[in-house]
Amino acid sequence: MTTSPLPLTGRRALVTGASQGIGADLAHALAAAGADVVLSGRRAAPLEELAHALEQRHGVRTAVVLADLSLAEDTERLAAEALVPFGGLDVLVSNAGISHPQRAVDVDAATWDLTMAVSLRAPALLGSRVGRAMAAAGRGSIVNVSSLAGSLALAEHYAYSSSKAALLMATKVLALELGPSGVRANSVSPTVVMTDMGRRVWGGQKGEPMLARIPAGRFVEPAEVGSAVVFLASDASAMVNGTDLKVDGGFAVA
């Protein structure tokens, strides 16, 4: 009896913001599906630790490329260097993002610019540069991690919600322009994800009003975001392009 290959066997993926939280979980999901993974973030130690864990647990190849995505030059360098370890990329998962809660009337220029640089400019540039290399190879999947806050206004998240909304449109333009070359671009928009940070911030009384609006009756587990990303990265979604996949238990329809 033969076993079917994993859905991402032989694929090469880049994950940004991989040193902790959702990014680390996404790296595990991709590796568990058979992908070799380039890990990027600002801190070497957790990335090297994660790389070792992926190799030991999933038997895949890994590489680490440090980059500060608040800097355009670092983003450009990452786009170039991430193509080197495995001779190209088949999957780009732009996960890195930041949020500094501020009311619209209190927002300052520095916070706005930083949020836009990391949460919008970085994935847009990576989609452009890595997408160009994918198009030359004739195939690829770009998955941008957005947020339900990009579709539904979230109080005290003026810059964050704006950046995620713009990221949804950037994804659609990538899908439109790169689609004829065999490259797909989609996004995932989770509601609160129960990482360690998610549990600390939203696990108590603060999260109750939001939780009450979710028909499924709970927040999202990291593995559920990972499953959505693996689906969009794989051939199972070959005709899915320019779509935003909401991972929210029905929050957006309630």
Coordinates of N, CA and C in Angstrom, one line a residue:
M1 N 0.8 -1.2 0.0 CA 0.0 0.0 0.0 C 0.9 1.2 0.0
T2 N 0.6 2.2 -0.9 CA 1.4 3.4 -1.0 C 0.6 4.5 -0.3
T3 N 1.3 5.4 0.2 CA 0.7 6.6 0.9 C 0.8 7.8 0.0
S4 N -0.2 8.6 0.0 CA -0.2 9.8 -0.8 C 0.9 10.8 -0.2
P5 N 1.5 11.6 -1.1 CA 2.5 12.6 -0.6 C 1.7 13.7 0.2
L6 N 2.4 14.3 1.1 CA 1.8 15.4 1.8 C 1.5 16.6 0.8
P7 N 0.5 17.4 1.1 CA 0.1 18.4 0.1 C 1.1 19.4 -0.3
L8 N 2.2 19.6 0.5 CA 3.2 20.6 0.1 C 4.6 19.9 -0.1
T9 N 4.6 18.6 -0.3 CA 5.9 18.0 -0.5 C 6.6 18.6 -1.7
G10 N 7.9 18.9 -1.4 CA 8.7 19.5 -2.5 C 8.5 21.0 -2.7
R11 N 7.6 21.6 -1.9 CA 7.4 23.1 -2.0 C 8.4 23.8 -1.1
R12 N 8.7 25.0 -1.5 CA 9.6 25.9 -0.7 C 8.8 27.1 -0.3
A13 N 8.8 27.4 1.1 CA 8.0 28.4 1.6 C 8.8 29.4 2.4
L14 N 8.3 30.7 2.4 CA 8.9 31.7 3.2 C 7.8 32.2 4.2
V15 N 8.1 32.3 5.4 CA 7.2 32.8 6.5 C 7.8 33.9 7.2
T16 N 7.1 35.1 7.1 CA 7.6 36.2 7.9 C 7.0 36.3 9.3
G17 N 7.6 37.0 10.2 CA 7.1 37.1 11.5 C 7.1 35.7 12.2
A18 N 8.1 34.9 11.9 CA 8.1 33.5 12.3 C 8.6 33.2 13.7
S19 N 9.2 34.2 14.3 CA 9.9 33.9 15.6 C 8.9 33.6 16.8
Q20 N 7.7 33.9 16.6 CA 6.7 33.7 17.7 C 5.3 33.7 17.2
G21 N 4.4 33.3 18.1 CA 3.0 33.5 17.9 C 2.5 32.7 16.6
I22 N 1.6 33.4 15.9 CA 1.0 32.8 14.7 C 2.0 32.4 13.7
G23 N 3.1 33.2 13.5 CA 4.1 32.9 12.5 C 4.8 31.5 12.8
A24 N 5.1 31.3 14.0 CA 5.7 30.0 14.4 C 4.8 28.9 14.1
D25 N 3.5 29.0 14.5 CA 2.5 28.0 14.2 C 2.3 27.7 12.7
L26 N 2.3 28.8 11.9 CA 2.2 28.6 10.5 C 3.4 27.9 9.9
A27 N 4.6 28.2 10.4 CA 5.8 27.4 10.0 C 5.6 25.9 10.3
H28 N 5.1 25.6 11.4 CA 4.9 24.2 11.8 C 3.9 23.6 10.8
A29 N 2.8 24.3 10.5 CA 1.8 23.8 9.7 C 2.3 23.5 8.3
L30 N 3.1 24.4 7.7 CA 3.7 24.2 6.4 C 4.6 23.1 6.4
A31 N 5.5 23.0 7.4 CA 6.5 21.9 7.5 C 5.8 20.6 7.7
A32 N 4.7 20.5 8.5 CA 4.0 19.3 8.7 C 3.3 18.8 7.4
A33 N 3.0 19.8 6.5 CA 2.5 19.4 5.1 C 3.5 19.1 4.1
G34 N 4.8 19.1 4.5 CA 5.9 18.7 3.7 C 6.8 19.8 3.1
A35 N 6.5 21.1 3.4 CA 7.3 22.1 2.8 C 8.6 22.4 3.5
D36 N 9.6 22.7 2.7 CA 10.8 23.3 3.3 C 10.5 24.8 3.6
V37 N 11.1 25.3 4.6 CA 10.7 26.6 5.1 C 11.8 27.5 5.4
V38 N 11.7 28.7 4.8 CA 12.6 29.8 5.1 C 11.9 30.7 6.2
L39 N 12.6 30.8 7.3 CA 12.0 31.5 8.5 C 12.6 32.9 8.5
S40 N 11.7 33.9 8.7 CA 12.3 35.3 8.8 C 11.6 36.0 10.0
G41 N 12.5 36.9 10.6 CA 12.1 37.7 11.7 C 13.3 38.5 12.1
R42 N 13.2 39.2 13.3 CA 14.2 40.1 13.7 C 15.2 39.4 14.7
R43 N 14.8 38.3 15.3 CA 15.6 37.7 16.4 C 16.1 36.4 16.0
A44 N 17.4 36.2 16.0 CA 18.0 35.0 15.6 C 17.7 33.8 16.4
A45 N 17.8 33.9 17.8 CA 17.7 32.8 18.7 C 16.4 32.0 18.5
P46 N 15.2 32.7 18.6 CA 14.0 31.9 18.4 C 13.8 31.3 17.1
L47 N 14.3 32.0 16.0 CA 14.2 31.4 14.7 C 15.1 30.2 14.5
E48 N 16.3 30.2 15.1 CA 17.2 29.0 15.0 C 16.6 27.9 15.8
E49 N 16.0 28.2 16.9 CA 15.3 27.1 17.7 C 14.2 26.5 17.0
L50 N 13.4 27.4 16.3 CA 12.2 26.9 15.5 C 12.7 26.1 14.3
A51 N 13.8 26.5 13.7 CA 14.3 25.8 12.5 C 14.7 24.4 13.0
H52 N 15.4 24.3 14.1 CA 15.8 22.9 14.6 C 14.6 22.1 14.9
A53 N 13.5 22.7 15.5 CA 12.3 21.9 15.8 C 11.6 21.4 14.6
L54 N 11.6 22.2 13.5 CA 10.9 21.8 12.3 C 11.7 20.7 11.6
E55 N 13.0 20.8 11.6 CA 13.8 19.7 11.0 C 13.7 18.4 11.8
Q56 N 13.7 18.5 13.1 CA 13.6 17.2 13.9 C 12.2 16.6 13.9
R57 N 11.2 17.5 13.9 CA 9.8 17.0 14.0 C 9.2 16.6 12.6
H58 N 9.6 17.3 11.6 CA 8.9 17.1 10.3 C 9.8 16.6 9.2
G59 N 11.1 16.6 9.5 CA 12.1 16.1 8.5 C 12.2 17.0 7.3
V60 N 12.0 18.3 7.4 CA 12.1 19.2 6.3 C 13.4 20.0 6.4
R61 N 13.8 20.7 5.3 CA 14.9 21.6 5.3 C 14.4 23.0 5.8
T62 N 15.3 23.7 6.4 CA 15.0 25.1 6.9 C 16.1 26.0 6.6
A63 N 15.8 27.3 6.6 CA 16.8 28.3 6.5 C 16.3 29.5 7.3
V64 N 17.2 30.4 7.8 CA 16.8 31.6 8.6 C 17.4 32.8 7.9
V65 N 16.5 33.8 7.6 CA 17.0 35.1 7.1 C 16.4 36.2 8.0
L66 N 17.3 36.8 8.7 CA 16.9 37.9 9.6 C 16.5 39.1 8.8
A67 N 15.5 39.8 9.2 CA 15.1 41.1 8.5 C 14.2 41.9 9.4
D68 N 14.3 43.2 9.4 CA 13.5 44.1 10.1 C 12.5 44.7 9.0
L69 N 11.3 44.3 9.0 CA 10.4 44.7 7.9 C 9.8 46.1 8.1
S70 N 10.2 46.8 9.1 CA 9.9 48.2 9.2 C 10.8 49.0 8.3
L71 N 11.9 48.4 7.8 CA 12.8 49.0 6.9 C 12.7 48.5 5.5
A72 N 12.4 49.4 4.5 CA 12.2 49.0 3.1 C 13.4 48.2 2.6
E73 N 14.7 48.7 3.0 CA 15.8 48.0 2.4 C 16.0 46.6 3.0
D74 N 15.5 46.3 4.2 CA 15.6 45.0 4.7 C 14.5 44.1 4.0
T75 N 13.4 44.7 3.7 CA 12.3 44.0 3.0 C 12.8 43.5 1.6
E76 N 13.4 44.5 0.9 CA 14.0 44.2 -0.4 C 15.1 43.1 -0.3
R77 N 15.9 43.2 0.7 CA 17.0 42.2 0.9 C 16.4 40.8 1.2
L78 N 15.4 40.8 2.1 CA 14.7 39.5 2.4 C 14.2 38.9 1.1
A79 N 13.5 39.7 0.3 CA 12.9 39.1 -0.9 C 13.9 38.5 -1.8
A80 N 15.1 39.0 -1.9 CA 16.2 38.4 -2.7 C 16.9 37.2 -2.0
E81 N 17.2 37.4 -0.7 CA 17.9 36.3 0.0 C 17.1 35.1 0.2
A82 N 15.8 35.2 0.4 CA 14.9 34.1 0.7 C 14.8 33.1 -0.5
L83 N 15.1 33.6 -1.7 CA 15.1 32.8 -2.9 C 16.3 31.9 -3.0
V84 N 17.4 32.2 -2.2 CA 18.6 31.5 -2.4 C 18.7 30.1 -1.8
P85 N 18.3 29.9 -0.5 CA 18.6 28.6 0.1 C 18.1 27.4 -0.6
F86 N 16.9 27.4 -1.2 CA 16.4 26.3 -1.8 C 16.2 26.5 -3.3
G87 N 16.8 27.5 -3.9 CA 16.7 27.7 -5.3 C 15.4 28.3 -5.8
G88 N 14.7 29.0 -5.0 CA 13.4 29.6 -5.3 C 12.4 29.4 -4.2
L89 N 11.2 30.0 -4.5 CA 10.1 29.8 -3.5 C 8.8 29.5 -4.3
D90 N 8.0 28.6 -3.7 CA 6.7 28.3 -4.2 C 5.6 28.9 -3.4
V91 N 5.9 29.2 -2.2 CA 4.9 29.8 -1.3 C 5.5 30.9 -0.5
L92 N 4.7 32.0 -0.5 CA 5.1 33.2 0.4 C 3.9 33.4 1.4
V93 N 4.2 33.4 2.6 CA 3.3 33.6 3.7 C 3.7 34.9 4.4
S94 N 3.1 36.0 4.1 CA 3.4 37.3 4.8 C 2.5 37.4 6.0
N95 N 3.1 37.1 7.1 CA 2.4 37.0 8.4 C 2.8 38.2 9.3
A96 N 4.0 38.8 9.2 CA 4.4 39.8 10.1 C 3.5 41.0 10.1
G97 N 3.2 41.5 11.3 CA 2.4 42.7 11.4 C 2.5 43.2 12.8
I98 N 2.1 44.4 13.0 CA 2.1 45.0 14.4 C 0.9 45.8 14.6
S99 N 0.6 45.9 15.9 CA -0.6 46.7 16.3 C -0.3 47.5 17.6
H100 N -0.5 48.8 17.5 CA -0.4 49.7 18.6 C -1.7 50.4 18.8
P101 N -2.6 49.8 19.7 CA -4.0 50.4 19.8 C -4.0 51.9 20.1
Q102 N -4.7 52.6 19.3 CA -4.9 54.0 19.4 C -6.2 54.4 18.8
R103 N -6.9 55.3 19.5 CA -8.1 55.9 18.9 C -7.8 56.7 17.7
A104 N -8.7 56.9 16.8 CA -8.4 57.7 15.6 C -8.0 59.1 16.0
V105 N -8.6 59.7 17.0 CA -8.3 61.1 17.3 C -7.0 61.2 18.0
D106 N -6.4 60.1 18.4 CA -5.1 60.1 19.2 C -3.9 59.6 18.4
V107 N -4.2 59.2 17.1 CA -3.1 58.5 16.4 C -2.0 59.5 16.1
D108 N -0.7 59.1 16.2 CA 0.4 59.9 15.9 C 1.1 59.4 14.6
A109 N 1.8 60.3 14.0 CA 2.4 59.9 12.7 C 3.4 58.8 12.7
A110 N 4.2 58.7 13.8 CA 5.2 57.7 13.9 C 4.5 56.3 14.0
T111 N 3.4 56.2 14.8 CA 2.7 54.9 15.0 C 2.1 54.5 13.7
W112 N 1.4 55.5 13.0 CA 0.8 55.2 11.7 C 1.8 54.7 10.7
D113 N 2.9 55.4 10.6 CA 3.9 55.0 9.6 C 4.6 53.7 9.9
L114 N 4.8 53.4 11.1 CA 5.4 52.1 11.5 C 4.4 50.9 11.2
T115 N 3.2 51.1 11.5 CA 2.2 50.1 11.3 C 2.0 49.9 9.8
M116 N 2.0 50.9 9.0 CA 1.9 50.8 7.6 C 3.1 50.1 6.9
A117 N 4.3 50.4 7.5 CA 5.5 49.8 6.9 C 5.5 48.3 7.1
V118 N 5.2 47.9 8.3 CA 5.3 46.4 8.6 C 4.1 45.7 8.1
S119 N 2.9 46.2 8.3 CA 1.7 45.5 8.0 C 1.2 45.6 6.6
L120 N 1.7 46.6 5.9 CA 1.2 46.8 4.5 C 2.4 46.9 3.5
R121 N 3.3 47.8 3.7 CA 4.4 47.9 2.8 C 5.2 46.7 2.6
A122 N 5.6 46.0 3.7 CA 6.4 44.8 3.7 C 5.7 43.7 2.9
P123 N 4.5 43.3 3.2 CA 3.9 42.2 2.4 C 3.6 42.7 1.0
A124 N 3.4 44.0 0.7 CA 3.2 44.4 -0.6 C 4.5 44.3 -1.5
L125 N 5.6 44.7 -0.9 CA 6.9 44.6 -1.6 C 7.3 43.1 -1.7
L126 N 7.1 42.3 -0.7 CA 7.5 40.9 -0.8 C 6.6 40.3 -1.9
G127 N 5.3 40.6 -1.9 CA 4.5 40.0 -3.0 C 4.9 40.4 -4.4
S128 N 5.4 41.7 -4.5 CA 5.9 42.2 -5.8 C 7.2 41.4 -6.2
R129 N 8.1 41.4 -5.3 CA 9.5 40.9 -5.6 C 9.5 39.4 -5.7
V130 N 8.9 38.7 -4.7 CA 8.9 37.2 -4.7 C 7.9 36.8 -5.8
G131 N 6.8 37.6 -6.0 CA 5.8 37.2 -7.0 C 6.4 37.3 -8.4
R132 N 7.3 38.2 -8.6 CA 8.0 38.3 -9.9 C 8.8 37.1 -10.2
A133 N 9.5 36.6 -9.1 CA 10.3 35.3 -9.3 C 9.4 34.1 -9.5
M134 N 8.3 34.1 -8.8 CA 7.3 33.0 -9.0 C 6.8 33.0 -10.4
A135 N 6.4 34.2 -10.9 CA 5.9 34.3 -12.2 C 6.9 33.8 -13.3
A136 N 8.1 34.1 -13.1 CA 9.2 33.7 -14.0 C 9.3 32.1 -14.0
A137 N 9.0 31.5 -12.9 CA 9.0 30.1 -12.8 C 7.7 29.4 -13.2
G138 N 6.6 30.3 -13.3 CA 5.4 29.8 -13.8 C 4.4 29.2 -12.8
R139 N 4.7 29.4 -11.5 CA 3.8 28.9 -10.5 C 4.2 29.5 -9.1
G140 N 3.2 29.5 -8.2 CA 3.4 30.0 -6.9 C 2.1 30.4 -6.2
S141 N 2.2 30.5 -4.9 CA 1.0 30.9 -4.1 C 1.5 31.9 -3.0
I142 N 0.8 33.0 -3.0 CA 1.1 34.1 -2.0 C -0.1 34.1 -1.1
V143 N 0.2 34.0 0.2 CA -0.9 34.1 1.2 C -0.5 35.2 2.2
N144 N -1.4 36.2 2.2 CA -1.2 37.4 3.1 C -2.1 37.2 4.3
V145 N -1.5 37.3 5.5 CA -2.3 37.2 6.7 C -2.8 38.5 7.1
S146 N -4.1 38.7 6.8 CA -4.8 40.0 7.1 C -5.5 39.8 8.5
S147 N -6.7 40.3 8.6 CA -7.4 40.2 9.9 C -8.8 40.6 9.6
L148 N -9.7 40.1 10.5 CA -11.1 40.5 10.4 C -11.2 42.0 10.6
A149 N -10.2 42.6 11.2 CA -10.2 44.1 11.4 C -10.0 44.8 10.1
G150 N -9.7 44.1 9.1 CA -9.5 44.7 7.8 C -10.9 44.8 7.0
S151 N -11.9 44.1 7.5 CA -13.2 44.1 6.9 C -14.2 44.8 7.8
L152 N -14.0 44.7 9.1 CA -15.0 45.2 10.1 C -14.2 46.2 11.0
A153 N -14.7 47.4 11.1 CA -14.0 48.4 11.9 C -13.8 47.9 13.4
L154 N -12.6 48.1 13.9 CA -12.3 47.7 15.3 C -11.8 49.0 16.0
A155 N -12.5 49.4 17.0 CA -12.2 50.6 17.8 C -10.8 50.5 18.3
E156 N -10.2 51.7 18.4 CA -8.8 51.8 18.9 C -7.8 51.1 18.1
H157 N -8.1 50.8 16.8 CA -7.2 50.1 15.9 C -7.2 50.9 14.6
Y158 N -7.1 52.2 14.6 CA -7.2 53.0 13.4 C -6.1 52.6 12.4
A159 N -4.9 52.6 12.8 CA -3.8 52.3 11.8 C -3.8 50.8 11.4
Y160 N -4.0 50.0 12.4 CA -4.0 48.5 12.1 C -5.1 48.1 11.2
S161 N -6.3 48.6 11.5 CA -7.5 48.2 10.6 C -7.3 48.8 9.2
S162 N -6.7 50.0 9.1 CA -6.5 50.6 7.8 C -5.5 49.8 7.0
S163 N -4.4 49.4 7.7 CA -3.3 48.6 7.0 C -3.9 47.3 6.5
K164 N -4.7 46.6 7.3 CA -5.2 45.3 6.9 C -6.2 45.4 5.8
A165 N -7.0 46.5 5.8 CA -8.0 46.7 4.7 C -7.2 46.9 3.4
A166 N -6.2 47.7 3.5 CA -5.4 48.0 2.3 C -4.7 46.7 1.8
L167 N -4.3 45.8 2.7 CA -3.6 44.6 2.4 C -4.6 43.7 1.6
L168 N -5.8 43.7 2.0 CA -6.8 42.9 1.2 C -6.8 43.3 -0.3
M169 N -6.8 44.6 -0.5 CA -6.8 45.1 -1.9 C -5.5 44.8 -2.6
A170 N -4.4 45.0 -1.9 CA -3.1 44.7 -2.5 C -3.1 43.2 -2.9
T171 N -3.7 42.3 -2.1 CA -3.7 40.9 -2.5 C -4.5 40.7 -3.8
K172 N -5.6 41.4 -3.9 CA -6.5 41.3 -5.1 C -5.7 41.7 -6.4
V173 N -5.0 42.8 -6.2 CA -4.2 43.3 -7.4 C -3.1 42.3 -7.8
L174 N -2.4 41.7 -6.8 CA -1.5 40.7 -7.1 C -2.1 39.5 -7.8
A175 N -3.3 39.1 -7.3 CA -4.0 38.0 -8.0 C -4.4 38.3 -9.4
L176 N -4.8 39.5 -9.7 CA -5.2 40.0 -11.0 C -4.0 40.0 -11.9
E177 N -2.9 40.5 -11.5 CA -1.7 40.7 -12.4 C -0.8 39.5 -12.5
L178 N -0.7 38.7 -11.4 CA 0.1 37.5 -11.5 C -0.6 36.2 -11.9
G179 N -1.9 36.2 -11.8 CA -2.7 35.0 -12.2 C -2.4 34.5 -13.5
P180 N -2.2 35.3 -14.6 CA -1.9 34.8 -15.9 C -0.6 34.1 -16.0
S181 N 0.3 34.3 -15.0 CA 1.6 33.7 -15.0 C 1.6 32.4 -14.1
G182 N 0.5 32.0 -13.6 CA 0.4 30.8 -12.8 C 0.6 31.0 -11.3
V183 N 0.6 32.3 -10.9 CA 0.8 32.6 -9.5 C -0.6 33.1 -8.9
R184 N -0.9 32.5 -7.8 CA -2.2 32.9 -7.1 C -1.9 33.7 -5.8
A185 N -2.8 34.6 -5.5 CA -2.6 35.4 -4.3 C -3.9 35.5 -3.5
N186 N -3.9 35.1 -2.3 CA -5.1 35.1 -1.4 C -4.7 35.6 0.0
S187 N -5.7 35.8 0.8 CA -5.5 36.3 2.1 C -6.3 35.5 3.1
V188 N -5.9 35.4 4.3 CA -6.7 34.8 5.4 C -7.0 35.9 6.4
S189 N -8.2 36.0 7.0 CA -8.6 37.0 7.9 C -9.2 36.3 9.2
P190 N -8.3 36.0 10.1 CA -8.9 35.4 11.4 C -9.4 36.5 12.3
T191 N -10.3 36.1 13.2 CA -10.6 36.9 14.4 C -9.5 36.6 15.4
V192 N -9.8 36.8 16.7 CA -8.8 36.6 17.7 C -8.3 35.2 17.7
V193 N -7.0 35.0 17.7 CA -6.3 33.7 17.6 C -5.7 33.4 19.0
M194 N -6.0 32.2 19.5 CA -5.6 31.9 20.9 C -4.1 31.4 21.0
T195 N -3.2 32.3 20.5 CA -1.8 32.2 20.9 C -1.7 32.5 22.4
D196 N -0.5 32.4 22.9 CA -0.3 32.8 24.3 C -0.7 34.3 24.5
M197 N -0.3 35.1 23.5 CA -0.7 36.5 23.7 C -2.2 36.7 23.5
G198 N -2.8 36.0 22.6 CA -4.2 36.1 22.4 C -5.0 35.7 23.7
R199 N -4.5 34.7 24.3 CA -5.2 34.2 25.6 C -5.0 35.3 26.7
R200 N -3.8 35.9 26.7 CA -3.6 36.9 27.8 C -4.5 38.2 27.6
V201 N -4.6 38.6 26.3 CA -5.3 39.8 26.0 C -6.8 39.7 25.9
W202 N -7.2 38.6 25.3 CA -8.6 38.4 25.0 C -9.3 37.3 25.7
G203 N -8.5 36.5 26.5 CA -9.1 35.4 27.2 C -10.0 35.6 28.3
G204 N -10.0 36.9 28.8 CA -10.8 37.2 30.0 C -12.0 38.1 29.6
Q205 N -12.3 39.0 30.5 CA -13.5 39.8 30.4 C -13.5 40.7 29.1
K206 N -12.3 41.1 28.7 CA -12.2 42.0 27.5 C -12.7 41.3 26.3
G207 N -12.6 40.0 26.2 CA -13.0 39.3 25.0 C -14.4 38.9 24.9
E208 N -15.2 39.1 26.0 CA -16.6 38.6 26.1 C -17.5 39.2 25.1
P209 N -17.5 40.5 24.9 CA -18.4 41.1 23.9 C -18.1 40.6 22.4
M210 N -16.8 40.4 22.1 CA -16.5 39.8 20.8 C -16.9 38.4 20.7
L211 N -16.6 37.6 21.7 CA -16.9 36.2 21.8 C -18.4 36.0 21.6
A212 N -19.2 36.9 22.2 CA -20.7 36.8 22.1 C -21.2 36.9 20.7
R213 N -20.4 37.5 19.8 CA -20.8 37.7 18.4 C -20.4 36.5 17.5
I214 N -19.7 35.6 18.0 CA -19.2 34.5 17.1 C -20.1 33.3 17.2
P215 N -20.9 32.9 16.2 CA -21.8 31.8 16.2 C -21.1 30.5 16.7
A216 N -19.9 30.3 16.4 CA -19.2 29.1 16.8 C -18.9 29.0 18.3
G217 N -19.0 30.2 18.9 CA -18.9 30.2 20.4 C -17.5 30.2 21.0
R218 N -16.5 30.4 20.1 CA -15.2 30.4 20.6 C -14.3 31.2 19.7
F219 N -13.0 31.5 20.1 CA -12.1 32.1 19.3 C -11.3 31.0 18.5
V220 N -10.4 31.5 17.6 CA -9.7 30.6 16.7 C -8.4 30.0 17.3
E221 N -8.2 28.8 17.1 CA -7.0 28.1 17.5 C -5.9 28.3 16.4
P222 N -4.6 28.4 16.8 CA -3.6 28.6 15.8 C -3.6 27.6 14.7
A223 N -3.8 26.3 15.0 CA -3.8 25.3 14.0 C -4.9 25.5 12.9
E224 N -6.0 26.2 13.3 CA -7.0 26.4 12.3 C -6.6 27.5 11.3
V225 N -5.8 28.4 11.7 CA -5.2 29.4 10.8 C -4.2 28.6 9.9
G226 N -3.4 27.8 10.5 CA -2.5 27.0 9.7 C -3.1 26.1 8.7
S227 N -4.2 25.5 9.0 CA -4.9 24.7 8.0 C -5.4 25.5 6.8
A228 N -5.9 26.7 7.1 CA -6.4 27.6 6.0 C -5.2 28.0 5.1
V229 N -4.1 28.3 5.7 CA -2.9 28.7 4.9 C -2.4 27.5 4.1
V230 N -2.3 26.4 4.7 CA -1.9 25.2 3.9 C -2.8 24.9 2.7
F231 N -4.1 25.1 3.0 CA -5.1 24.9 1.9 C -4.8 25.9 0.7
L232 N -4.6 27.1 1.1 CA -4.4 28.2 0.1 C -3.0 28.0 -0.6
A233 N -2.1 27.4 0.1 CA -0.7 27.2 -0.5 C -0.7 26.0 -1.4
S234 N -1.7 25.1 -1.3 CA -1.6 23.8 -2.0 C -2.4 23.8 -3.3
D235 N -2.2 22.7 -4.0 CA -3.0 22.5 -5.3 C -4.5 22.3 -5.0
A236 N -4.9 22.0 -3.8 CA -6.3 21.8 -3.4 C -7.1 23.1 -3.7
S237 N -6.4 24.2 -3.7 CA -7.0 25.5 -4.0 C -6.6 26.1 -5.3
A238 N -6.4 25.2 -6.3 CA -5.8 25.7 -7.6 C -6.6 26.7 -8.3
M239 N -7.9 26.8 -8.1 CA -8.8 27.8 -8.7 C -9.3 28.9 -7.7
V240 N -8.6 29.0 -6.6 CA -8.9 30.0 -5.6 C -7.8 31.1 -5.8
N241 N -8.3 32.3 -6.2 CA -7.3 33.4 -6.5 C -8.0 34.7 -6.2
G242 N -7.4 35.5 -5.4 CA -8.0 36.8 -5.1 C -9.0 36.8 -4.0
T243 N -9.0 35.7 -3.2 CA -10.1 35.5 -2.2 C -9.5 35.8 -0.8
D244 N -10.4 36.3 0.0 CA -10.1 36.5 1.4 C -10.9 35.4 2.2
L245 N -10.1 34.5 2.8 CA -10.7 33.4 3.6 C -10.9 33.8 5.0
K246 N -12.1 34.1 5.5 CA -12.3 34.4 6.9 C -12.3 33.2 7.8
V247 N -11.5 33.3 8.8 CA -11.4 32.2 9.8 C -11.9 32.8 11.1
D248 N -13.2 32.8 11.2 CA -13.8 33.6 12.3 C -15.0 33.0 13.0
G249 N -15.3 31.7 12.6 CA -16.4 31.1 13.3 C -17.8 31.7 13.0
G250 N -17.8 32.5 11.9 CA -19.1 33.2 11.6 C -19.3 34.6 12.1
F251 N -18.2 35.2 12.7 CA -18.3 36.5 13.3 C -18.8 37.5 12.3
A252 N -18.3 37.4 11.0 CA -18.6 38.5 10.0 C -20.0 38.4 9.6
V253 N -20.7 37.3 9.8 CA -22.1 37.3 9.3 C -23.1 37.5 10.5
A254 N -22.6 37.5 11.7 CA -23.5 37.6 12.8 C -24.1 39.0 13.0

